[in-house]
mmCIF file of C-alpha atoms in Angstrom:
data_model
loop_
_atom_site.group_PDB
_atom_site.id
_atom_site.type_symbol
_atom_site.label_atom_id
_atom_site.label_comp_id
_atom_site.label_asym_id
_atom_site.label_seq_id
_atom_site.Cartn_x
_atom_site.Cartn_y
_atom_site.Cartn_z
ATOM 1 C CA UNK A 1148 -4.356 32.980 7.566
ATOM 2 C CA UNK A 1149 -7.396 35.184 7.598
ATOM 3 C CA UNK A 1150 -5.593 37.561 5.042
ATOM 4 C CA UNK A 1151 -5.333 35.432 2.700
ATOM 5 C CA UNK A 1152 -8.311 33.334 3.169
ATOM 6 C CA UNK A 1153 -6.991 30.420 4.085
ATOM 7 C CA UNK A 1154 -9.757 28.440 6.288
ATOM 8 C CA UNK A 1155 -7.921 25.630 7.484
ATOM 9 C CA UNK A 1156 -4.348 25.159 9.215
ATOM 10 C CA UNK A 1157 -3.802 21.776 7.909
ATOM 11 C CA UNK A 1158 -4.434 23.099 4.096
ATOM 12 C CA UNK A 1159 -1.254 25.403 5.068
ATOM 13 C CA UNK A 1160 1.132 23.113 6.616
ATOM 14 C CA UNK A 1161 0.043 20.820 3.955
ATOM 15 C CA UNK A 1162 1.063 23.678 1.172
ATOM 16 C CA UNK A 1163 4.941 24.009 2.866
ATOM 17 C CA UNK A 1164 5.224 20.230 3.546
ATOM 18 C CA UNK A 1165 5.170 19.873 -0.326
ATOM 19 C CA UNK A 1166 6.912 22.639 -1.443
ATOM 20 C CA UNK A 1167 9.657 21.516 0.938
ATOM 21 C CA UNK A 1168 9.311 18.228 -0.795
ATOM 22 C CA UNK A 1169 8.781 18.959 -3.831
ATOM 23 C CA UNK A 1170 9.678 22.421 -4.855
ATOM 24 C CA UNK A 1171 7.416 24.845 -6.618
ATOM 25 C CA UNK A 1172 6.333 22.007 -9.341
ATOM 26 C CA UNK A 1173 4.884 20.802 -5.493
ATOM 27 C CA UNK A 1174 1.974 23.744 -5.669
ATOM 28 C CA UNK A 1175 1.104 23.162 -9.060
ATOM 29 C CA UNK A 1176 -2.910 22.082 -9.770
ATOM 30 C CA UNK A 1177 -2.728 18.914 -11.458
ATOM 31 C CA UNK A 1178 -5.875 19.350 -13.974
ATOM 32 C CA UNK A 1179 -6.983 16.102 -15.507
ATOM 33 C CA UNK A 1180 -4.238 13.915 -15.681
ATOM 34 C CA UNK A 1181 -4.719 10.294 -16.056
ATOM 35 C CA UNK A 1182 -2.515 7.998 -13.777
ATOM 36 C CA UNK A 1183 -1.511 4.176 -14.895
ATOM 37 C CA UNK A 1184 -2.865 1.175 -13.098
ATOM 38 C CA UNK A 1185 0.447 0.599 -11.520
ATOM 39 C CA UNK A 1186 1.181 3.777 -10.078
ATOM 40 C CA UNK A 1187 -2.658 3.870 -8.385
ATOM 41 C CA UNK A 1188 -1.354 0.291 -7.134
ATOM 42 C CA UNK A 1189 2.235 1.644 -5.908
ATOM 43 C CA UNK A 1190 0.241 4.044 -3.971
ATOM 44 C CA UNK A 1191 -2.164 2.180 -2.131
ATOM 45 C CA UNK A 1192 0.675 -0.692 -1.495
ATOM 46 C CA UNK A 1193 3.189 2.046 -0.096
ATOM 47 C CA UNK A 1194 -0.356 3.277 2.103
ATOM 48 C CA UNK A 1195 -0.719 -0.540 3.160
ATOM 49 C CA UNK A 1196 2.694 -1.375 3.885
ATOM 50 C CA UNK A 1197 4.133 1.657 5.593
ATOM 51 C CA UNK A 1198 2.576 3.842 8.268
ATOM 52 C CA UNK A 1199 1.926 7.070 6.913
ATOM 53 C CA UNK A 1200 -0.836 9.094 6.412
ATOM 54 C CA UNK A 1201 -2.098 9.869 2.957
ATOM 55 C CA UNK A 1202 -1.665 13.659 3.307
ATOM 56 C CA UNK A 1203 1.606 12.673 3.497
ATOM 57 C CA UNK A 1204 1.728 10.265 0.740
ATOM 58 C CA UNK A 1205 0.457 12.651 -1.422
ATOM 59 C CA UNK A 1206 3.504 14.756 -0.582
ATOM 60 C CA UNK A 1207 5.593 12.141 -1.758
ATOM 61 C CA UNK A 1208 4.093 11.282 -4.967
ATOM 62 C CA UNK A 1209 3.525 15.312 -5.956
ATOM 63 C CA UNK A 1210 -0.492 14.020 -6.574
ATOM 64 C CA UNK A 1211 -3.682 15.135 -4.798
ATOM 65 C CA UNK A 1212 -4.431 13.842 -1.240
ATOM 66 C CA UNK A 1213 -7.945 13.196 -2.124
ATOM 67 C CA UNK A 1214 -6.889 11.056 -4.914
ATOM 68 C CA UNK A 1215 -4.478 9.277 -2.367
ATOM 69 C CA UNK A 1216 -8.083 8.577 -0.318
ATOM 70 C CA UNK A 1217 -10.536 8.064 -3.255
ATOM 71 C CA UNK A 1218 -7.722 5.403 -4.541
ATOM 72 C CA UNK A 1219 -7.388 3.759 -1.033
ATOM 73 C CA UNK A 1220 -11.355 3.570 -0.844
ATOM 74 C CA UNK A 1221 -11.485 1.981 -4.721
ATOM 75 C CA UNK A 1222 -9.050 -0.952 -3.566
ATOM 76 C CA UNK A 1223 -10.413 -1.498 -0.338
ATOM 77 C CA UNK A 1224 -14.211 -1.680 -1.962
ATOM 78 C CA UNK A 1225 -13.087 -3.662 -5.138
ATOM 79 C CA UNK A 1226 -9.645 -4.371 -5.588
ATOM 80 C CA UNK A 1227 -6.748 -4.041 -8.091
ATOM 81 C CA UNK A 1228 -9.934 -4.433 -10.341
ATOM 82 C CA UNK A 1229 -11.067 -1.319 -9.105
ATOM 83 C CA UNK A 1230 -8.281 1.215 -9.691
ATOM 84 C CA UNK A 1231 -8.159 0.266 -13.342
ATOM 85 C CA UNK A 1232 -11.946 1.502 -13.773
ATOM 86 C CA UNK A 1233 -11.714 3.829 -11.178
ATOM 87 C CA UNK A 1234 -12.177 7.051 -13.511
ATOM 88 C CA UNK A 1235 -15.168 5.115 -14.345
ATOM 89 C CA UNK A 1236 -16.773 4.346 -11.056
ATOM 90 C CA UNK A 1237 -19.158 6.467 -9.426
ATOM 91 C CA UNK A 1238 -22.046 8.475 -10.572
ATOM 92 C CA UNK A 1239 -22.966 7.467 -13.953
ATOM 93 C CA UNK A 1240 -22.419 10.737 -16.574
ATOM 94 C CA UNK A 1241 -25.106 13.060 -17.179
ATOM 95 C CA UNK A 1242 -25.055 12.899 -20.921
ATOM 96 C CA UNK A 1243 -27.773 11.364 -22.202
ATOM 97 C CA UNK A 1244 -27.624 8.165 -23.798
ATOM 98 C CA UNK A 1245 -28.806 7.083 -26.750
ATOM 99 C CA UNK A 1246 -31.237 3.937 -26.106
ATOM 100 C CA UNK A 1247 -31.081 0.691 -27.754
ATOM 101 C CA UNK A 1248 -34.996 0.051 -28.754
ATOM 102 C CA UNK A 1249 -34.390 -2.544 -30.572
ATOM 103 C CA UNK A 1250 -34.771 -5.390 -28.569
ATOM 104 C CA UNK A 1251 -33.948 -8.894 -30.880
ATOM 105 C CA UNK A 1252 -36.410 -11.619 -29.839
ATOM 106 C CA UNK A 1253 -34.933 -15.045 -28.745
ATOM 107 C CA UNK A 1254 -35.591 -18.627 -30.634
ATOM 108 C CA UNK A 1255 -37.497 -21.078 -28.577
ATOM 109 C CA UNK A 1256 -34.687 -22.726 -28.056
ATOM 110 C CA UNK A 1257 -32.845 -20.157 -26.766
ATOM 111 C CA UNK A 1258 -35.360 -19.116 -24.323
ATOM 112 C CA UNK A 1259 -35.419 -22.503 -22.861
ATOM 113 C CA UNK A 1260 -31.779 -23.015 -22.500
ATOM 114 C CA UNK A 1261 -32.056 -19.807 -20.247
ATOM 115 C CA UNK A 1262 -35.275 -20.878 -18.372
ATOM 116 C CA UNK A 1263 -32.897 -24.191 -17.922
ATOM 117 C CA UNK A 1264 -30.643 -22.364 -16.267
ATOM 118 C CA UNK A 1265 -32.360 -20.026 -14.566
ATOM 119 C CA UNK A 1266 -33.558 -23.529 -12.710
ATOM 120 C CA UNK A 1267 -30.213 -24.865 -12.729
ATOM 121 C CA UNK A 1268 -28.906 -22.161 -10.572
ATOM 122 C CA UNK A 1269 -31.783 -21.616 -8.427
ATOM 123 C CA UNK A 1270 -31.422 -25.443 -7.387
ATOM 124 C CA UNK A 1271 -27.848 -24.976 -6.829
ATOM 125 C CA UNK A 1272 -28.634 -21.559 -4.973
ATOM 126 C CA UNK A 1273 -31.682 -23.912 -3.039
ATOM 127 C CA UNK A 1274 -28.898 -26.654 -1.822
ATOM 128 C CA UNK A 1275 -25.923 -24.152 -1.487
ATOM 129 C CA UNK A 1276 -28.459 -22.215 1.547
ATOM 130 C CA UNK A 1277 -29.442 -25.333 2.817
ATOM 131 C CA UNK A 1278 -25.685 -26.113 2.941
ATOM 132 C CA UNK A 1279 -25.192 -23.207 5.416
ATOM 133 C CA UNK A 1280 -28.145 -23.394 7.221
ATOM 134 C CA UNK A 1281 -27.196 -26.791 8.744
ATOM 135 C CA UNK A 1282 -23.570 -25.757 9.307
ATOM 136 C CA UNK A 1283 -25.115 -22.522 11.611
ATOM 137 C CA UNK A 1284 -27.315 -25.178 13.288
ATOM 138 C CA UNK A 1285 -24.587 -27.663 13.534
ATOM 139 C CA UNK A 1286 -22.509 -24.736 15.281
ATOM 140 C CA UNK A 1287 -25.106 -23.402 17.192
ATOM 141 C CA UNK A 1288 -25.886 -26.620 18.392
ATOM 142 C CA UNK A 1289 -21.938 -26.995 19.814
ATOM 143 C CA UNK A 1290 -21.786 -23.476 21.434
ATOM 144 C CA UNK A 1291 -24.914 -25.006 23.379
ATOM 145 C CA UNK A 1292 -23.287 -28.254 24.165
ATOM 146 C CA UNK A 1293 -19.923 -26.341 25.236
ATOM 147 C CA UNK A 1294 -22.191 -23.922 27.421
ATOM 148 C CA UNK A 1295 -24.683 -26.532 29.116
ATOM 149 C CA UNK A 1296 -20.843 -28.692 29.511
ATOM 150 C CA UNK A 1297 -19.777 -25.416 31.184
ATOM 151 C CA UNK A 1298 -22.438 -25.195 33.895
ATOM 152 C CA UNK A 1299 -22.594 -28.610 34.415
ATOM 153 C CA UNK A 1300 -19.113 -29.737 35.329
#
């Protein structure tokens, strides 16, 4: 392995596992190439429902293992959602962007059907958190009562 530069034993038993499974099309670099929706999905669903390890998935699809992972990461983080934008998630490009300075004014109208609802949902935030902060009381208030019932019986 030293002769040939090789710095980890796992890279080489990965190497043989997938030319045994696939052949020599198995060592080919796969530059670029743009995978459907579905097949990401395939992937991750044959990862969820079967116990294997993605090295070895990766074997049996002929792709990357560290697609296998980034793809297993994307649904885990954000879904089936996320594998359809996953060339897109991530660090944002380092092109620069052309800005959009022109910034359209809104109608008085408009800007008070936003401050409307801007106070709309910060009501509905206001009771939703007052919603859960009695249910934690009401619960911590049981897990007291089924304690103090506890010690004295």
């Amino acid at each position: 392995m030293q002769k040939f530069n090789i710095k980890s034993h796992s890279n080489l038993t990965y190497w043989i596992n997938s030319y045994n499974f696939n052949g020599v099309e198995g060592l080919k670099l796969k530059a670029n190439k743009k995978y459907s929706v579905e097949f990401k999905a395939s992937v991750v669903n044959y990862y969820k429902t079967h116990e294997i390890n993605p090295r070895d998935l990766a074997i049996i699809y002929n792709i990357n293992p560290s697609q296998v992972y980034s793809w297993i990461k994307i649904f885990d983080l954000h879904g089936i959602d996320g594998l359809e934008l996953s060339g897109k998630v991530g660090r944002p490009s380092m092109k620069k962007h052309k800005k959009n300075d022109k910034v359209v004014p809104l109608t008085d109208s408009e800007r008070n059907k936003y401050i409307n609802e801007i106070i709309n949902l910060k009501s509905k935030l206001y009771n939703t958190e007052m919603e859960n902060d009695i249910i934690k009381k009401r619960i911590a208030l049981e897990m007291k009562k089924d304690i103090f019932l506890k010690h004295h019986k």
